[in-house]
Amino acid sequence: MTRPFRPMNVLSTLALTVGLLAPALALAQQPASPREAPAFKAGTCSVEGLMDSIRRGLGSKSEAYKLYLRTLLRESAVNLPLHELQAAFEREYDPAMVEHLAAALVARTERGLEPEAMQAVAKRALEDRDPSLRAATVRALRRTGALERTGDLFERLVRDSSPEVRMEAATNLVEDNLYVYGGHDARAADTAVAAAAASSDPKVTAHILGKLMTGEVSAGSARKLEQLLGSDSAEVRAAASTALGGVPAAEMASARQALLGMYRGERDPGVRKAILQSIAQLGFSGAVPELQRLRGVDPSLEPEIDAWIQVLNMNLQDWSLIQKAKQRLQQAR
């Protein structure tokens, strides 16, 4: 039976945080002056008090100390008055402080408290006039449950007018899929593919698709990836080719046919290499006949095809082992 959530009091939260971070603080570089790492004084914990400490501590040379400050605010957020925390967030205009406060608000939603706390962060990520503040707010949503709580937020963020905001959103999509969902959540993967397809920035689309785990994507997302093979950007075509190599078993035949058909007309060597890799990934040793038929299309890539054929004929049953074997083979040449 699930136990009811009992919020910790402020002192116990602070004690836990300090206890967890004490080893890191002990190893951290000692600050050069009191100004770099202000000492905390006994008193009532408040939003303003914490923010004053964090603001002074941001100049510290110790990354462990700055991590401590961020963690302190996030762990204390559940006990701070929401209206004070949100008001401080809305009136703050320093990017580093905005990110700290946004992370604290997100932590409240993540702990099962007010859903509107995360929504306030999402709203500012979309609407703030300053792109550096929008980017800072997007970073605060990273490695959280934002993908499933914010609707089409990321499809909108990848169309932001600021390249920095677009790339921060792309990084969130990749890292959330990997670190929050372990690459095994269909909704998260589909959200990332939808955002990649919605973006008109080739670098953003390529960044998402080139690193995304696609083993759980839906049939609709697989079709979007195939459509992106026709992009004007070679960077996007290569990333889409790479993404298709990892699609679920039900989508493999369609992906393989799309890649085989594309290879003959493709002119970019980098894209062709990505296609060859995905054909190998989709078929393992069964891809050898298909790769052999492609040898005469581009003589300059025959060594690449031969390397794949040699490795696939080892009958290794794990893709990571196949990749490592190919790397060793190329290094030995």
Short mmCIF file of C-alpha atoms in Angstrom, two decimals:
data_model
loop_
_atom_site.label_atom_id
_atom_site.label_comp_id
_atom_site.label_asym_id
_atom_site.label_seq_id
_atom_site.Cartn_x
_atom_site.Cartn_y
_atom_site.Cartn_z
CA MET A 1 0.00 0.00 0.00
CA THR A 2 1.31 3.44 -0.92
CA ARG A 3 2.16 5.55 2.09
CA PRO A 4 0.76 9.08 2.23
CA PHE A 5 3.28 11.81 1.50
CA ARG A 6 4.41 13.60 4.67
CA PRO A 7 6.30 16.82 3.97
CA MET A 8 9.52 17.24 5.92
CA ASN A 9 9.95 20.32 8.02
CA VAL A 10 12.48 22.92 6.94
CA LEU A 11 15.18 21.97 9.44
CA SER A 12 15.06 18.29 8.56
CA THR A 13 15.19 19.15 4.83
CA LEU A 14 18.24 21.34 5.36
CA ALA A 15 19.89 18.71 7.56
CA LEU A 16 19.31 16.01 4.95
CA THR A 17 20.64 18.19 2.15
CA VAL A 18 23.77 19.20 4.05
CA GLY A 19 24.34 15.59 5.10
CA LEU A 20 24.11 14.32 1.54
CA LEU A 21 26.37 16.99 0.14
CA ALA A 22 28.93 17.18 2.96
CA PRO A 23 31.42 14.83 1.22
CA ALA A 24 31.27 16.89 -1.97
CA LEU A 25 31.73 20.09 -0.04
CA ALA A 26 34.70 18.67 1.83
CA LEU A 27 36.42 17.85 -1.46
CA ALA A 28 35.53 21.12 -3.14
CA GLN A 29 38.06 23.86 -3.69
CA GLN A 30 38.05 26.21 -0.72
CA PRO A 31 36.66 29.63 -1.65
CA ALA A 32 39.20 32.41 -1.91
CA SER A 33 37.22 34.88 0.14
CA PRO A 34 34.13 35.04 2.34
CA ARG A 35 32.37 36.77 -0.52
CA GLU A 36 32.62 33.62 -2.66
CA ALA A 37 30.96 31.29 -0.16
CA PRO A 38 28.89 33.20 2.36
CA ALA A 39 28.28 31.40 5.62
CA PHE A 40 24.70 30.55 6.46
CA LYS A 41 23.45 32.06 9.68
CA ALA A 42 20.87 30.58 11.96
CA GLY A 43 17.43 31.98 11.36
CA THR A 44 14.08 31.40 9.75
CA CYS A 45 14.27 29.76 6.32
CA SER A 46 12.55 31.93 3.71
CA VAL A 47 12.51 32.39 -0.04
CA GLU A 48 14.31 35.72 0.24
CA GLY A 49 16.89 34.33 2.65
CA LEU A 50 17.70 31.39 0.41
CA MET A 51 17.83 33.57 -2.67
CA ASP A 52 20.21 36.04 -1.01
CA SER A 53 22.52 33.17 -0.11
CA ILE A 54 22.36 31.73 -3.62
CA ARG A 55 22.89 35.12 -5.26
CA ARG A 56 26.03 35.70 -3.20
CA GLY A 57 27.23 32.15 -3.71
CA LEU A 58 27.04 32.17 -7.51
CA GLY A 59 30.46 33.85 -7.62
CA SER A 60 32.09 30.89 -5.90
CA LYS A 61 34.76 28.99 -7.81
CA SER A 62 33.53 25.76 -6.23
CA GLU A 63 31.11 23.87 -8.46
CA ALA A 64 30.23 21.64 -5.50
CA TYR A 65 29.20 24.68 -3.48
CA LYS A 66 27.02 25.99 -6.30
CA LEU A 67 25.45 22.53 -6.63
CA TYR A 68 24.78 22.62 -2.90
CA LEU A 69 22.96 25.93 -3.22
CA ARG A 70 20.81 24.70 -6.09
CA THR A 71 20.00 21.47 -4.25
CA LEU A 72 19.26 23.36 -1.05
CA LEU A 73 16.62 25.47 -2.76
CA ARG A 74 15.12 22.52 -4.64
CA GLU A 75 14.91 20.35 -1.50
CA SER A 76 13.46 23.20 0.53
CA ALA A 77 10.92 24.13 -2.14
CA VAL A 78 8.26 21.76 -0.84
CA ASN A 79 8.18 23.65 2.46
CA LEU A 80 8.32 27.20 1.12
CA PRO A 81 5.11 29.15 0.44
CA LEU A 82 4.17 28.63 -3.21
CA HIS A 83 3.00 32.21 -3.70
CA GLU A 84 6.34 33.58 -2.42
CA LEU A 85 8.37 31.20 -4.55
CA GLN A 86 6.35 31.96 -7.67
CA ALA A 87 6.46 35.72 -7.04
CA ALA A 88 10.25 35.57 -6.66
CA PHE A 89 10.47 33.61 -9.92
CA GLU A 90 8.29 36.07 -11.83
CA ARG A 91 10.22 39.17 -10.71
CA GLU A 92 13.70 37.68 -11.21
CA TYR A 93 15.71 38.69 -14.29
CA ASP A 94 19.12 37.12 -13.72
CA PRO A 95 19.32 33.94 -15.86
CA ALA A 96 21.14 31.87 -13.24
CA MET A 97 18.66 32.86 -10.54
CA VAL A 98 15.71 32.29 -12.86
CA GLU A 99 16.96 28.75 -13.49
CA HIS A 100 17.33 28.10 -9.74
CA LEU A 101 13.83 29.34 -8.97
CA ALA A 102 12.29 27.54 -11.93
CA ALA A 103 13.92 24.29 -10.78
CA ALA A 104 12.42 24.82 -7.32
CA LEU A 105 8.94 25.29 -8.77
CA VAL A 106 9.34 22.21 -10.96
CA ALA A 107 10.40 20.25 -7.87
CA ARG A 108 7.07 21.05 -6.21
CA THR A 109 5.14 19.51 -9.09
CA GLU A 110 7.53 16.55 -9.23
CA ARG A 111 6.90 15.92 -5.52
CA GLY A 112 3.18 15.64 -6.12
CA LEU A 113 2.24 19.16 -5.10
CA GLU A 114 0.73 21.86 -7.31
CA PRO A 115 0.69 21.10 -11.07
CA GLU A 116 0.46 24.86 -11.67
CA ALA A 117 4.02 25.28 -10.36
CA MET A 118 5.46 23.54 -13.43
CA GLN A 119 2.92 25.26 -15.66
CA ALA A 120 4.22 28.65 -14.49
CA VAL A 121 7.71 27.60 -15.58
CA ALA A 122 6.46 26.36 -18.96
CA LYS A 123 4.57 29.63 -19.49
CA ARG A 124 7.69 31.73 -18.93
CA ALA A 125 9.74 29.44 -21.18
CA LEU A 126 7.34 30.35 -23.98
CA GLU A 127 6.52 33.97 -23.25
CA ASP A 128 9.43 35.82 -21.63
CA ARG A 129 10.78 38.56 -23.90
CA ASP A 130 14.42 37.78 -23.06
CA PRO A 131 15.72 34.70 -24.91
CA SER A 132 18.40 34.10 -22.26
CA LEU A 133 15.67 33.83 -19.63
CA ARG A 134 13.58 31.54 -21.82
CA ALA A 135 16.63 29.31 -22.29
CA ALA A 136 17.37 29.27 -18.55
CA THR A 137 13.77 28.30 -17.82
CA VAL A 138 13.90 25.47 -20.37
CA ARG A 139 17.05 24.11 -18.66
CA ALA A 140 15.16 23.95 -15.37
CA LEU A 141 12.70 21.52 -16.99
CA ARG A 142 15.47 19.12 -18.05
CA ARG A 143 15.42 15.52 -16.76
CA THR A 144 11.97 15.98 -15.23
CA GLY A 145 8.49 14.79 -16.10
CA ALA A 146 7.83 17.87 -18.23
CA LEU A 147 7.36 15.87 -21.44
CA GLU A 148 4.17 14.30 -20.13
CA ARG A 149 2.88 17.33 -18.22
CA THR A 150 3.21 20.22 -20.66
CA GLY A 151 1.30 19.22 -23.79
CA ASP A 152 2.83 20.54 -27.01
CA LEU A 153 5.36 22.73 -25.17
CA PHE A 154 8.40 21.27 -26.92
CA GLU A 155 6.91 21.47 -30.38
CA ARG A 156 6.48 25.17 -29.70
CA LEU A 157 9.92 25.62 -28.15
CA VAL A 158 11.75 24.11 -31.14
CA ARG A 159 10.12 26.87 -33.23
CA ASP A 160 11.29 29.63 -30.86
CA SER A 161 12.87 32.68 -32.49
CA SER A 162 16.09 32.11 -30.49
CA PRO A 163 18.58 29.43 -31.64
CA GLU A 164 19.70 29.05 -28.01
CA VAL A 165 16.17 28.26 -26.82
CA ARG A 166 15.60 25.84 -29.69
CA MET A 167 18.78 23.92 -28.91
CA GLU A 168 18.07 23.84 -25.16
CA ALA A 169 14.66 22.34 -25.96
CA ALA A 170 16.28 19.76 -28.26
CA THR A 171 18.72 18.79 -25.51
CA ASN A 172 15.83 18.39 -23.07
CA LEU A 173 14.07 16.00 -25.44
CA VAL A 174 17.16 13.83 -25.86
CA GLU A 175 18.14 13.77 -22.19
CA ASP A 176 14.60 13.27 -20.88
CA ASN A 177 14.11 10.29 -23.18
CA LEU A 178 17.40 8.77 -22.05
CA TYR A 179 17.64 9.62 -18.35
CA VAL A 180 14.00 9.92 -17.28
CA TYR A 181 12.41 7.25 -19.47
CA GLY A 182 15.42 5.07 -20.25
CA GLY A 183 14.62 5.13 -23.94
CA HIS A 184 11.66 2.81 -23.38
CA ASP A 185 8.63 5.10 -23.27
CA ALA A 186 6.60 5.38 -26.47
CA ARG A 187 4.96 8.69 -25.56
CA ALA A 188 8.27 10.34 -24.79
CA ALA A 189 9.85 9.07 -28.00
CA ASP A 190 6.85 10.17 -30.06
CA THR A 191 6.95 13.62 -28.44
CA ALA A 192 10.59 13.97 -29.47
CA VAL A 193 9.94 12.84 -33.06
CA ALA A 194 6.97 15.21 -33.34
CA ALA A 195 9.10 18.12 -32.12
CA ALA A 196 11.93 17.20 -34.51
CA ALA A 197 9.49 17.13 -37.42
CA ALA A 198 7.91 20.43 -36.33
CA SER A 199 11.24 22.26 -36.26
CA SER A 200 12.44 24.24 -39.26
CA ASP A 201 15.97 24.43 -37.80
CA PRO A 202 18.05 21.59 -39.34
CA LYS A 203 20.53 21.62 -36.46
CA VAL A 204 17.75 21.17 -33.93
CA THR A 205 16.08 18.36 -35.89
CA ALA A 206 19.41 16.60 -36.41
CA HIS A 207 20.39 17.00 -32.74
CA ILE A 208 17.17 15.32 -31.61
CA LEU A 209 17.08 12.48 -34.14
CA GLY A 210 20.80 11.75 -34.15
CA LYS A 211 20.78 10.88 -30.43
CA LEU A 212 17.23 9.66 -29.85
CA MET A 213 16.48 6.07 -28.83
CA THR A 214 13.66 5.05 -31.18
CA GLY A 215 12.96 1.49 -30.09
CA GLU A 216 9.46 2.37 -28.85
CA VAL A 217 8.26 4.84 -31.48
CA SER A 218 4.78 4.44 -32.95
CA ALA A 219 4.02 3.65 -36.58
CA GLY A 220 3.10 7.31 -37.08
CA SER A 221 6.48 8.46 -35.79
CA ALA A 222 8.27 5.91 -37.97
CA ARG A 223 6.50 7.38 -41.01
CA LYS A 224 7.59 10.90 -39.95
CA LEU A 225 11.19 9.69 -39.80
CA GLU A 226 10.86 8.23 -43.30
CA GLN A 227 9.45 11.53 -44.56
CA LEU A 228 12.44 13.38 -43.09
CA LEU A 229 14.69 11.31 -45.37
CA GLY A 230 13.56 13.74 -48.08
CA SER A 231 14.81 16.83 -46.23
CA ASP A 232 16.88 19.39 -48.13
CA SER A 233 19.42 19.23 -45.28
CA ALA A 234 22.01 16.45 -45.46
CA GLU A 235 22.40 16.77 -41.68
CA VAL A 236 18.71 15.99 -41.19
CA ARG A 237 18.75 13.13 -43.72
CA ALA A 238 21.69 11.53 -41.92
CA ALA A 239 20.03 11.91 -38.50
CA ALA A 240 16.73 10.52 -39.76
CA SER A 241 18.58 7.58 -41.30
CA THR A 242 20.30 6.91 -37.97
CA ALA A 243 16.99 7.12 -36.08
CA LEU A 244 15.34 4.62 -38.42
CA GLY A 245 17.97 2.05 -37.56
CA GLY A 246 16.51 1.66 -34.09
CA VAL A 247 12.76 1.43 -34.81
CA PRO A 248 10.63 -1.41 -33.36
CA ALA A 249 10.37 -4.78 -35.11
CA ALA A 250 6.97 -3.94 -36.58
CA GLU A 251 8.47 -0.96 -38.43
CA MET A 252 11.74 -2.52 -39.56
CA ALA A 253 10.64 -3.74 -42.98
CA SER A 254 9.28 -0.35 -44.00
CA ALA A 255 12.36 1.43 -42.65
CA ARG A 256 14.71 -0.92 -44.47
CA GLN A 257 12.93 -0.44 -47.80
CA ALA A 258 12.96 3.34 -47.38
CA LEU A 259 16.69 3.34 -46.65
CA LEU A 260 17.57 0.95 -49.48
CA GLY A 261 15.58 3.03 -51.94
CA MET A 262 17.22 6.23 -50.75
CA TYR A 263 20.81 4.98 -50.92
CA ARG A 264 21.02 4.85 -54.71
CA GLY A 265 19.86 8.42 -55.21
CA GLU A 266 21.72 9.97 -52.26
CA ARG A 267 24.84 11.98 -53.10
CA ASP A 268 26.18 12.94 -49.68
CA PRO A 269 28.80 10.42 -48.39
CA GLY A 270 27.95 11.12 -44.75
CA VAL A 271 24.28 10.35 -45.34
CA ARG A 272 25.17 7.20 -47.22
CA LYS A 273 27.32 6.02 -44.29
CA ALA A 274 24.40 6.61 -41.92
CA ILE A 275 22.13 4.62 -44.24
CA LEU A 276 24.57 1.71 -44.34
CA GLN A 277 24.80 1.64 -40.56
CA SER A 278 21.03 1.56 -40.17
CA ILE A 279 20.61 -1.17 -42.77
CA ALA A 280 23.13 -3.21 -40.79
CA GLN A 281 21.32 -2.46 -37.53
CA LEU A 282 17.93 -3.40 -38.93
CA GLY A 283 19.04 -6.70 -40.39
CA PHE A 284 22.16 -7.88 -38.53
CA SER A 285 23.55 -10.85 -40.50
CA GLY A 286 20.39 -10.86 -42.61
CA ALA A 287 21.46 -7.50 -44.05
CA VAL A 288 24.58 -8.94 -45.70
CA PRO A 289 22.92 -9.73 -49.08
CA GLU A 290 21.39 -6.24 -49.21
CA LEU A 291 24.74 -4.62 -48.45
CA GLN A 292 26.46 -6.72 -51.11
CA ARG A 293 24.00 -5.45 -53.72
CA LEU A 294 24.92 -1.87 -52.81
CA ARG A 295 28.68 -2.26 -53.33
CA GLY A 296 28.70 -0.99 -56.91
CA VAL A 297 26.61 2.13 -56.30
CA ASP A 298 29.45 4.22 -54.84
CA PRO A 299 32.95 2.73 -55.20
CA SER A 300 34.35 5.10 -52.56
CA LEU A 301 32.13 3.43 -49.93
CA GLU A 302 32.94 -0.15 -50.84
CA PRO A 303 35.44 -0.41 -47.93
CA GLU A 304 32.69 0.76 -45.56
CA ILE A 305 30.28 -1.85 -46.89
CA ASP A 306 32.93 -4.56 -46.72
CA ALA A 307 33.65 -3.66 -43.09
CA TRP A 308 29.97 -4.03 -42.20
CA ILE A 309 29.73 -7.34 -44.06
CA GLN A 310 32.79 -8.70 -42.27
CA VAL A 311 31.48 -7.72 -38.84
CA LEU A 312 27.93 -8.93 -39.48
CA ASN A 313 29.26 -12.30 -40.59
CA MET A 314 30.63 -12.74 -37.04
CA ASN A 315 27.00 -13.41 -36.05
CA LEU A 316 27.17 -11.22 -32.96
CA GLN A 317 23.71 -10.87 -31.40
CA ASP A 318 24.05 -7.48 -29.70
CA TRP A 319 24.18 -4.19 -31.61
CA SER A 320 26.64 -2.57 -29.21
CA LEU A 321 29.02 -5.51 -29.71
CA ILE A 322 28.68 -5.18 -33.49
CA GLN A 323 29.53 -1.48 -33.28
CA LYS A 324 32.59 -2.13 -31.11
CA ALA A 325 33.77 -4.89 -33.45
CA LYS A 326 33.50 -2.55 -36.43
CA GLN A 327 35.44 0.16 -34.60
CA ARG A 328 38.23 -2.29 -33.79
CA LEU A 329 38.30 -3.45 -37.40
CA GLN A 330 38.63 0.10 -38.73
CA GLN A 331 41.31 0.98 -36.16
CA ALA A 332 43.34 -2.05 -37.21
CA ARG A 333 43.39 -0.96 -40.87
#
